[in-house]
Structures are given as structure tokens and as C-alpha cells.
PDB file of C-alpha atoms and ligand atoms in Angstrom:
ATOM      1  CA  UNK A 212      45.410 315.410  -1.122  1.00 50.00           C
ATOM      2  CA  UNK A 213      43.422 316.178   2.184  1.00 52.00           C
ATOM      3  CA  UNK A 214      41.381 319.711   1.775  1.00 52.00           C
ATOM      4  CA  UNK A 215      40.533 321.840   5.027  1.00 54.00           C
ATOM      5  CA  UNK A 216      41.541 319.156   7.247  1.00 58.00           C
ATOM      6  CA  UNK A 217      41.812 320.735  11.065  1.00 67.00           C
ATOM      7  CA  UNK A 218      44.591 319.153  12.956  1.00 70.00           C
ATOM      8  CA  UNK A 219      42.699 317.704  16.254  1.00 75.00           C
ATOM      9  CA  UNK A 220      43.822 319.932  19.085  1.00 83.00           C
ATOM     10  CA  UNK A 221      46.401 318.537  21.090  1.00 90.00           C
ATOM     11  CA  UNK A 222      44.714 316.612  24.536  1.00 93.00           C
ATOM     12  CA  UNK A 223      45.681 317.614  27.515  1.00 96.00           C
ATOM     13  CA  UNK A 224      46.961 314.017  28.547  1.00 97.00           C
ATOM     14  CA  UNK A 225      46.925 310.814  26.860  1.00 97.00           C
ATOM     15  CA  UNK A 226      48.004 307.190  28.197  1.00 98.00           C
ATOM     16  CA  UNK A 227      48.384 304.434  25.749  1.00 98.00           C
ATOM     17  CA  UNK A 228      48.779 300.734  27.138  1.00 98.00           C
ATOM     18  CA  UNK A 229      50.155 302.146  30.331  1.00 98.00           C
ATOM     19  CA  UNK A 230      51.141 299.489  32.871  1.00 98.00           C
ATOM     20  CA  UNK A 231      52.534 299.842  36.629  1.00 97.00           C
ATOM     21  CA  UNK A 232      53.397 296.632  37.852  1.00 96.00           C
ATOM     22  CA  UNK A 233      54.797 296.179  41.472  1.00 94.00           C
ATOM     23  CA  UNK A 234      57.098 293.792  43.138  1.00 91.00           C
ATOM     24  CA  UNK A 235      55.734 293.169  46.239  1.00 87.00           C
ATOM     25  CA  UNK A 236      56.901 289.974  48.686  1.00 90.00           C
ATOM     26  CA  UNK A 237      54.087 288.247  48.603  1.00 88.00           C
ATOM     27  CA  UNK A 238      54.596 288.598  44.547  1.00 90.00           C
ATOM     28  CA  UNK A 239      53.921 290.837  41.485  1.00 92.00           C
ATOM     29  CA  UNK A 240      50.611 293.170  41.377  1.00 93.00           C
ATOM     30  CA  UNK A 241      49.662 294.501  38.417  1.00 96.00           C
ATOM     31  CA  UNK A 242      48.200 298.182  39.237  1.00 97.00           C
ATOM     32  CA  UNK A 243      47.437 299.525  36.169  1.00 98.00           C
ATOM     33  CA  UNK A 244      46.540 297.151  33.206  1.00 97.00           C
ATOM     34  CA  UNK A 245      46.910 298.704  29.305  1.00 96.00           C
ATOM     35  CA  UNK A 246      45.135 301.765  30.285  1.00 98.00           C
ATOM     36  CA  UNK A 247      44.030 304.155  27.496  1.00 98.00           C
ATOM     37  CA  UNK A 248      42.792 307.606  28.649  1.00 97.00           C
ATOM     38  CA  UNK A 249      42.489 310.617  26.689  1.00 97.00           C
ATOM     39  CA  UNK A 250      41.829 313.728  28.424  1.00 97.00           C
ATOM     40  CA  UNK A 251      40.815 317.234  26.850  1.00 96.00           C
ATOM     41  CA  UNK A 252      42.102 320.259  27.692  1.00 96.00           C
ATOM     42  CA  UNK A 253      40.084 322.197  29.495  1.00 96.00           C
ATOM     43  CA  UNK A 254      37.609 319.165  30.948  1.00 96.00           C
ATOM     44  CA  UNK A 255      36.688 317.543  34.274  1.00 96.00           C
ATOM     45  CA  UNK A 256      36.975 314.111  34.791  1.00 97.00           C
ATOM     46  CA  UNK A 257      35.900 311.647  37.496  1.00 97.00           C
ATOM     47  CA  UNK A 258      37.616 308.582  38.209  1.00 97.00           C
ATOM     48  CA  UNK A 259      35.721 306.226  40.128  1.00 97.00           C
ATOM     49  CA  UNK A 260      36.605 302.523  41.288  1.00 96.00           C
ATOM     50  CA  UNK A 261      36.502 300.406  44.703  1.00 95.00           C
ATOM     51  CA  UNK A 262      39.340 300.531  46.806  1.00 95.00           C
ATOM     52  CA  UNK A 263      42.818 298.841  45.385  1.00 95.00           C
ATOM     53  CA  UNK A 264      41.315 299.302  41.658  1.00 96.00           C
ATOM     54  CA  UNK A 265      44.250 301.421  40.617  1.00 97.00           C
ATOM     55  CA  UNK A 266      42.714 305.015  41.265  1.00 97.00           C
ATOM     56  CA  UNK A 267      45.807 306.492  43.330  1.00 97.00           C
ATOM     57  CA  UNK A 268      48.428 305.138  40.919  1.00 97.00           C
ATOM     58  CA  UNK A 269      46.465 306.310  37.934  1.00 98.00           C
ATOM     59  CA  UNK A 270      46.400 309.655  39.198  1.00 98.00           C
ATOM     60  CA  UNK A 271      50.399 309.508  40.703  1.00 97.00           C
ATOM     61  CA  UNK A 272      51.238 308.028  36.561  1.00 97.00           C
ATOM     62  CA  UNK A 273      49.207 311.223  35.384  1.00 98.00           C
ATOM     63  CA  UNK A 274      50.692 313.824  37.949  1.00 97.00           C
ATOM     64  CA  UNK A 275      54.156 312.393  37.205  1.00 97.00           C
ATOM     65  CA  UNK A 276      54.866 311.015  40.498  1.00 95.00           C
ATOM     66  CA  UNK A 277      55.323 307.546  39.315  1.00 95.00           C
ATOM     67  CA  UNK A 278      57.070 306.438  36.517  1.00 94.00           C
ATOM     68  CA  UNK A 279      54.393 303.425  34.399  1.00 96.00           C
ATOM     69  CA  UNK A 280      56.254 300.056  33.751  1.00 96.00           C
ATOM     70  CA  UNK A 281      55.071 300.074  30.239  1.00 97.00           C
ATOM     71  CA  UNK A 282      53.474 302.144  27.891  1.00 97.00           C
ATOM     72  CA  UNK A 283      53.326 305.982  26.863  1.00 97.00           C
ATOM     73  CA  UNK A 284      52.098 309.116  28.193  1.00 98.00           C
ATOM     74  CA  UNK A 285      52.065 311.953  26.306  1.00 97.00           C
ATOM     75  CA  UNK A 286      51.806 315.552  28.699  1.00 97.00           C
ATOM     76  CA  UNK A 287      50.700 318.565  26.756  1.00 94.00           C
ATOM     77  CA  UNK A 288      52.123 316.554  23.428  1.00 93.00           C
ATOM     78  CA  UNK A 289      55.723 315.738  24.771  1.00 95.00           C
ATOM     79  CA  UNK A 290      56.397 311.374  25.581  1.00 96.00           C
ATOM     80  CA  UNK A 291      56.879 312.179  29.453  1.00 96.00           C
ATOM     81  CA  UNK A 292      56.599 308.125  30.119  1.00 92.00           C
ATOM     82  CA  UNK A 293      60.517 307.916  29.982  1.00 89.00           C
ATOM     83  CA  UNK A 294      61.974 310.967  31.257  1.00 92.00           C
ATOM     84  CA  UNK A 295      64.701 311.187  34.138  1.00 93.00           C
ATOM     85  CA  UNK A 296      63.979 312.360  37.553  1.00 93.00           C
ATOM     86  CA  UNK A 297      65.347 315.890  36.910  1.00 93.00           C
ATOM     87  CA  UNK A 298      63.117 316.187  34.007  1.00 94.00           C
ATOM     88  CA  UNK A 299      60.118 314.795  35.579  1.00 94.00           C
ATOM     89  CA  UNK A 300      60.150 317.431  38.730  1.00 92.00           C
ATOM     90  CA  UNK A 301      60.161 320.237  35.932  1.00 92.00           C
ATOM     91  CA  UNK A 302      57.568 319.069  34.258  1.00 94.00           C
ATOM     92  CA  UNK A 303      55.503 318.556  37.049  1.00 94.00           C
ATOM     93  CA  UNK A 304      56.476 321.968  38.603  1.00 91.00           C
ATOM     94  CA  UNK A 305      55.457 323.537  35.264  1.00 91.00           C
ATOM     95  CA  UNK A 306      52.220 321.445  34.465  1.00 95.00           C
ATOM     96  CA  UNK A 307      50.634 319.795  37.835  1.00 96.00           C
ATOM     97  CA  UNK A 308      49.025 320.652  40.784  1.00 96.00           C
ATOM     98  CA  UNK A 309      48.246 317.686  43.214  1.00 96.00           C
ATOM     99  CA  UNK A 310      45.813 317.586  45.880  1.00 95.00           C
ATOM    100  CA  UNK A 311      45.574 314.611  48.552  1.00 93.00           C
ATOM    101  CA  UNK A 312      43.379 313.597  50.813  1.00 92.00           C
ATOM    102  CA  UNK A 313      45.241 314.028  53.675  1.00 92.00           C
ATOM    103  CA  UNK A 314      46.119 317.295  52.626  1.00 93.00           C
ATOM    104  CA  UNK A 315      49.954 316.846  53.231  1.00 95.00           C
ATOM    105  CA  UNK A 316      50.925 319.959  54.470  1.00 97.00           C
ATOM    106  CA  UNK A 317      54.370 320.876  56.366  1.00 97.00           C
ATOM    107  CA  UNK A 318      53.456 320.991  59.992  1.00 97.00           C
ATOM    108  CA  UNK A 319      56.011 323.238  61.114  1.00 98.00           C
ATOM    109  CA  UNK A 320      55.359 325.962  58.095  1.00 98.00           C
ATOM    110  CA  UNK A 321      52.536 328.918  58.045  1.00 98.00           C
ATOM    111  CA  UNK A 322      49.652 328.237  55.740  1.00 98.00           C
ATOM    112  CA  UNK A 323      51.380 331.146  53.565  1.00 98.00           C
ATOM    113  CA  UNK A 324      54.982 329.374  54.092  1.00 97.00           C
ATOM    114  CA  UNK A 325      53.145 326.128  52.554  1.00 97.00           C
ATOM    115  CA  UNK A 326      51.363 327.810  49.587  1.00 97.00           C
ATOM    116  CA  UNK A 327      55.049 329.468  48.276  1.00 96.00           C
ATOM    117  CA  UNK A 328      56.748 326.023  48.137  1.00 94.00           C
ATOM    118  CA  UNK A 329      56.065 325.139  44.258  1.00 92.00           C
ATOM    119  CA  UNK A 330      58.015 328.633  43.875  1.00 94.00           C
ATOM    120  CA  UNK A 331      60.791 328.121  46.488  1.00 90.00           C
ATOM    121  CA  UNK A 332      61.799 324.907  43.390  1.00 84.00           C
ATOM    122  CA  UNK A 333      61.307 327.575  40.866  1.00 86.00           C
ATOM    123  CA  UNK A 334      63.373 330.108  42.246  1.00 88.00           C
ATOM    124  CA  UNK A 335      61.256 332.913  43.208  1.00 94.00           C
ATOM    125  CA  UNK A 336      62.304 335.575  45.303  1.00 95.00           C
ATOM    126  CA  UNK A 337      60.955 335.685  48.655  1.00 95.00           C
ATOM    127  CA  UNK A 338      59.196 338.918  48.943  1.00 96.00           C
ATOM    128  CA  UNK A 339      57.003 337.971  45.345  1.00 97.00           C
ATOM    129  CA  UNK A 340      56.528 334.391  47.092  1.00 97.00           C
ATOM    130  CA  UNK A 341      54.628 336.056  50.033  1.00 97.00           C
ATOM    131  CA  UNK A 342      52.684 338.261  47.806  1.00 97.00           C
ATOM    132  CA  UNK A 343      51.758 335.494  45.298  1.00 96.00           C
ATOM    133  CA  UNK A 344      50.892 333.017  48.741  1.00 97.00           C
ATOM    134  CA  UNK A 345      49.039 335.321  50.200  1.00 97.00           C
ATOM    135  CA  UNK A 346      46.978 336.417  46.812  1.00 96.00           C
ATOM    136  CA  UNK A 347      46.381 332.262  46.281  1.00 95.00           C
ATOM    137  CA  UNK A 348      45.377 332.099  50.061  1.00 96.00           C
ATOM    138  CA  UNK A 349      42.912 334.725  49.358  1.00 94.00           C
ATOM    139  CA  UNK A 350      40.986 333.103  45.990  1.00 91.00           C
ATOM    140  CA  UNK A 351      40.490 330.463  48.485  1.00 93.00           C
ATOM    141  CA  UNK A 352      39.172 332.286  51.188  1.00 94.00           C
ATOM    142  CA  UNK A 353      41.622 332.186  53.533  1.00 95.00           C
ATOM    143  CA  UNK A 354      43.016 335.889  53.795  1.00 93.00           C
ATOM    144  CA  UNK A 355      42.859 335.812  57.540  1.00 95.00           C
ATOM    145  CA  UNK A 356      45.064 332.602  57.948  1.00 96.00           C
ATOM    146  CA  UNK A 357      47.831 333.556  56.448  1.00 97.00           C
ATOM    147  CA  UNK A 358      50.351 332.994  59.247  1.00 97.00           C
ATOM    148  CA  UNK A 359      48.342 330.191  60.984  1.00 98.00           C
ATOM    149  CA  UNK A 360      49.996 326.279  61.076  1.00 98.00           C
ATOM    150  CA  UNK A 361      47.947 323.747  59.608  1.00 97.00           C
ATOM    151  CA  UNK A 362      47.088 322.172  63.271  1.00 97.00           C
ATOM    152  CA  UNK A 363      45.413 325.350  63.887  1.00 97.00           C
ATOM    153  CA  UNK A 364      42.904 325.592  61.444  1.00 97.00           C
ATOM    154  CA  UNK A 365      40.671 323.004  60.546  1.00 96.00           C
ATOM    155  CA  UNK A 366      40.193 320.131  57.824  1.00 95.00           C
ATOM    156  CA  UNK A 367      38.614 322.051  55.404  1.00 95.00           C
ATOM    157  CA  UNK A 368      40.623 325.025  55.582  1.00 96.00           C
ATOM    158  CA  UNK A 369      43.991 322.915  55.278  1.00 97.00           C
ATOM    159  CA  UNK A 370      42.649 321.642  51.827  1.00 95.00           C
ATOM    160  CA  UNK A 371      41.516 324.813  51.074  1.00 95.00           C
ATOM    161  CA  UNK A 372      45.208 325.592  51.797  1.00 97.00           C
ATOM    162  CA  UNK A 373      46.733 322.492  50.057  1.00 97.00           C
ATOM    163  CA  UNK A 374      44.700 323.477  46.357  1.00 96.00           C
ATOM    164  CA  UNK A 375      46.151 326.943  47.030  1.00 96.00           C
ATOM    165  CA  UNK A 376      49.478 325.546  47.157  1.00 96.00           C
ATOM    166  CA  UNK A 377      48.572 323.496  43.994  1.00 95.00           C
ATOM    167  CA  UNK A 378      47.084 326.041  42.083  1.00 93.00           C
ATOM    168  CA  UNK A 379      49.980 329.012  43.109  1.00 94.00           C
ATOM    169  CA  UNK A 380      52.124 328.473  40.019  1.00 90.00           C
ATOM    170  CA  UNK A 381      48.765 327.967  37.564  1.00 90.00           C
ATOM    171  CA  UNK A 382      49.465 324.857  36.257  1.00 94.00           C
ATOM    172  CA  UNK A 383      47.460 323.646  33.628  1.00 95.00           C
ATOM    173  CA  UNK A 384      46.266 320.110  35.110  1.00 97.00           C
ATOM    174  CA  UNK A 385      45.153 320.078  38.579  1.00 97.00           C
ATOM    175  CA  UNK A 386      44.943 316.265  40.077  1.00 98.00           C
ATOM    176  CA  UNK A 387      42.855 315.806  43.095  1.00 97.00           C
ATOM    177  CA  UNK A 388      42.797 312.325  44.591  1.00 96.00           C
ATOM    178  CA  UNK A 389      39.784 312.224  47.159  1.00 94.00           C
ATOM    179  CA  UNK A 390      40.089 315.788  48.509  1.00 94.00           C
ATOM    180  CA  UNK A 391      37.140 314.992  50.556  1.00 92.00           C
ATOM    181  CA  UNK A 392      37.248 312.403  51.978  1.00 90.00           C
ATOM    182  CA  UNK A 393      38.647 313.370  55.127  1.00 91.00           C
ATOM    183  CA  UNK A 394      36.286 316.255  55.353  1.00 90.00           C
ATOM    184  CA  UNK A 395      33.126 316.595  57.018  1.00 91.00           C
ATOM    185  CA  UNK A 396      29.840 317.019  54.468  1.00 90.00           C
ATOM    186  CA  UNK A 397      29.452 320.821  54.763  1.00 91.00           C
ATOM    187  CA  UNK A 398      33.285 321.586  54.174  1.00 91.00           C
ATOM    188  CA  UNK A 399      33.217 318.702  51.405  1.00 91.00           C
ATOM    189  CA  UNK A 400      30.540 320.888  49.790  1.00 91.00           C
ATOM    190  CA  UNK A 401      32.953 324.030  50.331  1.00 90.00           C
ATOM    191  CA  UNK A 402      35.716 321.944  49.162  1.00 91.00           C
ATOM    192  CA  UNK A 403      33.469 320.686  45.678  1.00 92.00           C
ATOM    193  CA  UNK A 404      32.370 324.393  44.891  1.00 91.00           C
ATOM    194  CA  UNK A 405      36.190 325.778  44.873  1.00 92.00           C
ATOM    195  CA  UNK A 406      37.211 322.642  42.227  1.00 93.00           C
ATOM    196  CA  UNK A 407      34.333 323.756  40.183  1.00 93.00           C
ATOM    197  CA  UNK A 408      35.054 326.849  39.972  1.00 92.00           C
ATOM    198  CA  UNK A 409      38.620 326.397  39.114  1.00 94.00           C
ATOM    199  CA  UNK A 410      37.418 324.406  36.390  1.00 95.00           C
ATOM    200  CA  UNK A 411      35.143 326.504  35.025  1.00 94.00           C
ATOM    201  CA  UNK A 412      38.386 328.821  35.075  1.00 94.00           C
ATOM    202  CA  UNK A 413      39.712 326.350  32.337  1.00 95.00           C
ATOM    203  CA  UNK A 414      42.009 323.972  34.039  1.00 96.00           C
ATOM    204  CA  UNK A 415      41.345 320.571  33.683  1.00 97.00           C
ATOM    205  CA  UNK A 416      40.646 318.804  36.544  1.00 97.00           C
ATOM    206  CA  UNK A 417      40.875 314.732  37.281  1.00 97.00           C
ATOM    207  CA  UNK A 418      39.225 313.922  40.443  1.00 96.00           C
ATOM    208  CA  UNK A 419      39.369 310.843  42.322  1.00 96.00           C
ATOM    209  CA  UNK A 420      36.312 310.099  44.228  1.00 93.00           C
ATOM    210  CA  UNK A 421      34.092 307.045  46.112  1.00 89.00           C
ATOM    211  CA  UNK A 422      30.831 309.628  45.861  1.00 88.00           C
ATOM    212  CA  UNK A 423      28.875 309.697  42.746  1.00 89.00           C
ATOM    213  CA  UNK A 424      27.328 312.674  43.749  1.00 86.00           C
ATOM    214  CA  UNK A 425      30.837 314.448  43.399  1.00 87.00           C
ATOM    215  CA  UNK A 426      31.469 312.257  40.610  1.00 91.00           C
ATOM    216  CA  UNK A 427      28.078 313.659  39.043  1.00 90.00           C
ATOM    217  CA  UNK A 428      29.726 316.872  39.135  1.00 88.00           C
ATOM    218  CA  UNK A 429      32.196 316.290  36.490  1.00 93.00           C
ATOM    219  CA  UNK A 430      31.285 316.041  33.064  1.00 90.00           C
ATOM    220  CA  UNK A 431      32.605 312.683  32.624  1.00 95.00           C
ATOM    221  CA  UNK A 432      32.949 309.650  35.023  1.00 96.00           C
ATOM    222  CA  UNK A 433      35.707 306.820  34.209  1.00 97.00           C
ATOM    223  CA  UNK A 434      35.128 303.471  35.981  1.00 97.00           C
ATOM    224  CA  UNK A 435      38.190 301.523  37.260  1.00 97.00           C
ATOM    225  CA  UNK A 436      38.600 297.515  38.072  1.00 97.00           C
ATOM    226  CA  UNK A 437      41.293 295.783  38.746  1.00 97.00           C
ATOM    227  CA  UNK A 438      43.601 298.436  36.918  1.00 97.00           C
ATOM    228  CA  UNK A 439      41.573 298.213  33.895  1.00 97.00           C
ATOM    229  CA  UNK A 440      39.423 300.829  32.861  1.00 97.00           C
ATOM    230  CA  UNK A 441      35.903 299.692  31.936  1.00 93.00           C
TER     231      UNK A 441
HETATM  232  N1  LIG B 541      53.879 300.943  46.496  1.00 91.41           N
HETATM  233  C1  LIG B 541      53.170 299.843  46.250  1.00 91.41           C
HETATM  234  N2  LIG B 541      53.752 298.627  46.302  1.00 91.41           N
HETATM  235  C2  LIG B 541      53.067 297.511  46.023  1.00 91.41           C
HETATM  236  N3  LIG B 541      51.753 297.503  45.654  1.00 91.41           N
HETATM  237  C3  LIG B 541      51.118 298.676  45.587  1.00 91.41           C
HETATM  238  C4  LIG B 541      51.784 299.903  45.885  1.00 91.41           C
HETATM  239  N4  LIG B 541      50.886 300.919  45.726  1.00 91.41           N
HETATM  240  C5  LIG B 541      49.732 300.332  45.354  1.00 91.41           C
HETATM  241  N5  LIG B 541      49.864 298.995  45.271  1.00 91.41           N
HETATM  242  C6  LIG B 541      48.812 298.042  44.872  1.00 91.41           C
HETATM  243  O1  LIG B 541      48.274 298.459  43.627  1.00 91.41           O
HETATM  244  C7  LIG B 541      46.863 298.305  43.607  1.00 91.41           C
HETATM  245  C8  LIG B 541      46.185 299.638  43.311  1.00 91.41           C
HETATM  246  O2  LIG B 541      46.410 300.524  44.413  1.00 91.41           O
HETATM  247  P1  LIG B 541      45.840 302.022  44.445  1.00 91.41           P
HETATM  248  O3  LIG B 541      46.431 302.666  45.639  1.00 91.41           O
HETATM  249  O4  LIG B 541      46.100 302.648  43.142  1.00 91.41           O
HETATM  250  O5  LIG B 541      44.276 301.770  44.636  1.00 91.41           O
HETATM  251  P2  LIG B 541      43.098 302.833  44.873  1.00 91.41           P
HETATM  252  O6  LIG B 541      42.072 302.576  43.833  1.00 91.41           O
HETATM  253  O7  LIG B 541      43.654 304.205  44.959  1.00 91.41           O
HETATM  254  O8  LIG B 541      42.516 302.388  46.288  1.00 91.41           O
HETATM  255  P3  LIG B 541      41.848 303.280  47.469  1.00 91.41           P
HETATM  256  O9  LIG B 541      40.449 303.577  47.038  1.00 91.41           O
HETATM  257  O10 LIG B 541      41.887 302.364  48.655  1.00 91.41           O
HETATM  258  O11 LIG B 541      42.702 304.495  47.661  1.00 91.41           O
HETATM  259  C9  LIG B 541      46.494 297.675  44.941  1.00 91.41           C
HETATM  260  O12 LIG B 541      46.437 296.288  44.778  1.00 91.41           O
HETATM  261  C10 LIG B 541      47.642 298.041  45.839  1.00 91.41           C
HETATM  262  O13 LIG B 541      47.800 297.095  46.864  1.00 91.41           O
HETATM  263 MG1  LIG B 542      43.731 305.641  46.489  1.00 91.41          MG
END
């Protein structure tokens, strides 16, 4: 009989042999190819790979926007690879906050209007919605664009905008697939500071990114080719 053994803490994610295969015309593409990937609770990780190696559908497997052809992924400790639609929008409602790089915000909806939508799907009455936008618009510096559109404020401030959205229900993985890229190099650096911060507030972050100087900033880089992971 095993003495004092400590049960290893629970990652936050972990793939085994995950595959994502598409059906394209022109023939099958294999995105993802057995991927293994554990990540801790609690850690920053930087994927890095050329364009087409798999980076986007990694991160859409991990933020449960994409269902892998094979394999398992296990969220928090629970086999998410095989759930139903329903039970995949909860989970990502309850777990993940996704960041693009083109922001993807609702044109016709107030920066506030767009950081309340994770709660509008969780049922949250409107008056706590505006106070809980407006107090996520704030940690990211953007008290005085509350009832601005997205077309009129700039690129930096929109992503500022999107991690707020993201971030308003405090999930416990936030996914950020080249937030920078469509930013100019002093709002990148704006941009960078905020993920690291949120970090260092404990939420893991996976961050998709060409620059190995924001790739530097994490505390652990995984390379991608071809949809394996080298
Ligand atoms: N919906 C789809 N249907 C068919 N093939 C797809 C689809 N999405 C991605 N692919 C293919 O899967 C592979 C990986 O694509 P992915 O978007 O994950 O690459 P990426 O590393 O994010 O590239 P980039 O740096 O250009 O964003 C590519 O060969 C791509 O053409
Ligand atoms: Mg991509």
C-alpha cells in the first residue's frame, strides 16, 4: 500500500490523441494530428506555428467551439470531447472566454451592450448586466466608452472591449487566438500588458501568436506543424 501519496491536481485541460479531420472538395485535411497537451491551472501558454499548422482549430477544440474527430479532452476533469451541443454552450459559458483577432464584436450594440452578452445566455437580469458591463469595461480601461459602437472607437479599444466581454462571467480559461494581430505596435503592447495581468490574476491563459516576443511572454511556448505538436 501507497503511503502519503498526493493525488496530482487536476489540469486545467488535457487533450489525448485529439484529431480534427475535415472534408474539404478538393479532399480530406487532417488539422489536428494525435495531439497531447496538458495544461495547468493557473499557467500561460503560447502556441506558436506558421500559418495552416492547426493553431486556430487547436484553440476552437480547447474553447469548445469545435467538436475533435477523435480523441479525448478532458475540461476541468469532465470528458467534454463527446458532449451535445446544449451541453457544450454551458460548458463554454461556464469555463471559456474567447478572444479573436478580429475582435468580433456586434456592430449595431454599445461597447457595454457587447460586454453583457455571456450573461444575456445565462439569464441575468438587465439592470445587474449593465452594472457588471460597465464594472468589466472599467478593469479594462474603458469607463468612458461605455455607450460607444465598436466603429467608433478604435482597434485597440474594441479588443480591449472583446476580453471584457470574455472575461465578464470570470471564466476560468481565457483563449486568445492572435489578439494582436490586427493592432498597431503601441496598442499590441496595451493589449499584451492587460493578458498579463489577467494571468497573473490566476486564469490560465492560451495565446495564439506569430511574435516570439509575445510568445516570450508566456511561460511556456508550444510549437505546431502540420497539426502535430513538436
Ligand atoms: N472549416 C474548415 N474546412 C476545411 N479545412 C479547414 C477548415 N478550417 C481549417 N481548415 C484547414 O485546417 C488546417 C489548419 O487550419 P488553422 O486555421 O487551424 O491554421 P492556423 O495555424 O490557425 O493558421 P493561421 O496562422 O493562418 O491562422 C489548414 O490546412 C486549413 O486549411
Ligand atoms: Mg489561425
Amino acid at each position: 500500500m501507497i503511503m502519503n501519496e498526493r493525488a496530482a491536481p487536476t489540469p486545467c485541460a488535457s487533450l489525448e490523441r485529439i484529431e480534427r479531420r475535415y472534408t474539404r472538395r478538393d479532399g480530406a485535411v487532417t488539422a489536428l494530428d494525435a495531439v497531447d497537451l496538458e495544461i495547468a491551472r493557473g499557467e500561460m501558454l503560447a502556441l506558436m506555428g506558421p500559418s495552416g499548422s492547426g493553431k486556430s482549430t487547436l484553440l476552437h477544440v480547447l474553447g469548445l467551439l469545435d467538436t475533435p474527430t477523435a480523441g479525448r479532452y478532458r475540461l476541468d476533469g469532465e470528458d467534454v470531447s463527446r458532449l451535445d451541443d446544449d451541453s457544450r454552450s454551458t460548458r463554454r459559458n461556464e469555463k471559456i472566454g474567447f478572444v479573436f483577432q478580429a475582435f468580433h464584436l456586434v456592430p449595431h450594440l454599445t461597447l457595454q451592450e457587447n460586454a453583457s452578452l455571456p450573461l444575456v445566455y445565462r439569464g441575468v437580469h438587465e439592470d445587474e448586466r449593465r452594472d457588471r458591463a460597465a464594472t468589466a469595461l472599467r478593469k479594462v480601461g474603458l469607463d468612458h466608452r461605455l455607450t460607444h459602437l465598436p466603429d467608433e472607437v478604435s482597434g485597440g479599444e474594441q479588443q480591449r472591449a472583446a476580453i471584457a466581454r470574455a472575461l465578464i462571467h470570470e471564466p476560468p480559461l481565457l483563449l486568445a487566438d492572435e489578439p494582436t494581430g490586427n493592432l498597431d505596435e503601441t496598442s499590441a503592447e496595451s493589449i499584451l500588458d492587460l493578458v498579463r495581468s489577467i494571468h497573473q490574476g490566476g486564469t490560465t491563459v492560451v495565446l495564439v501568436t506569430h511574435n516570439p516576443h509575445v510568445a516570450a511572454m508566456a511561460e511556456r511556448t508550444q510549437e505546431i506543424r502540420d497539426g502535430r505538436l513538436l
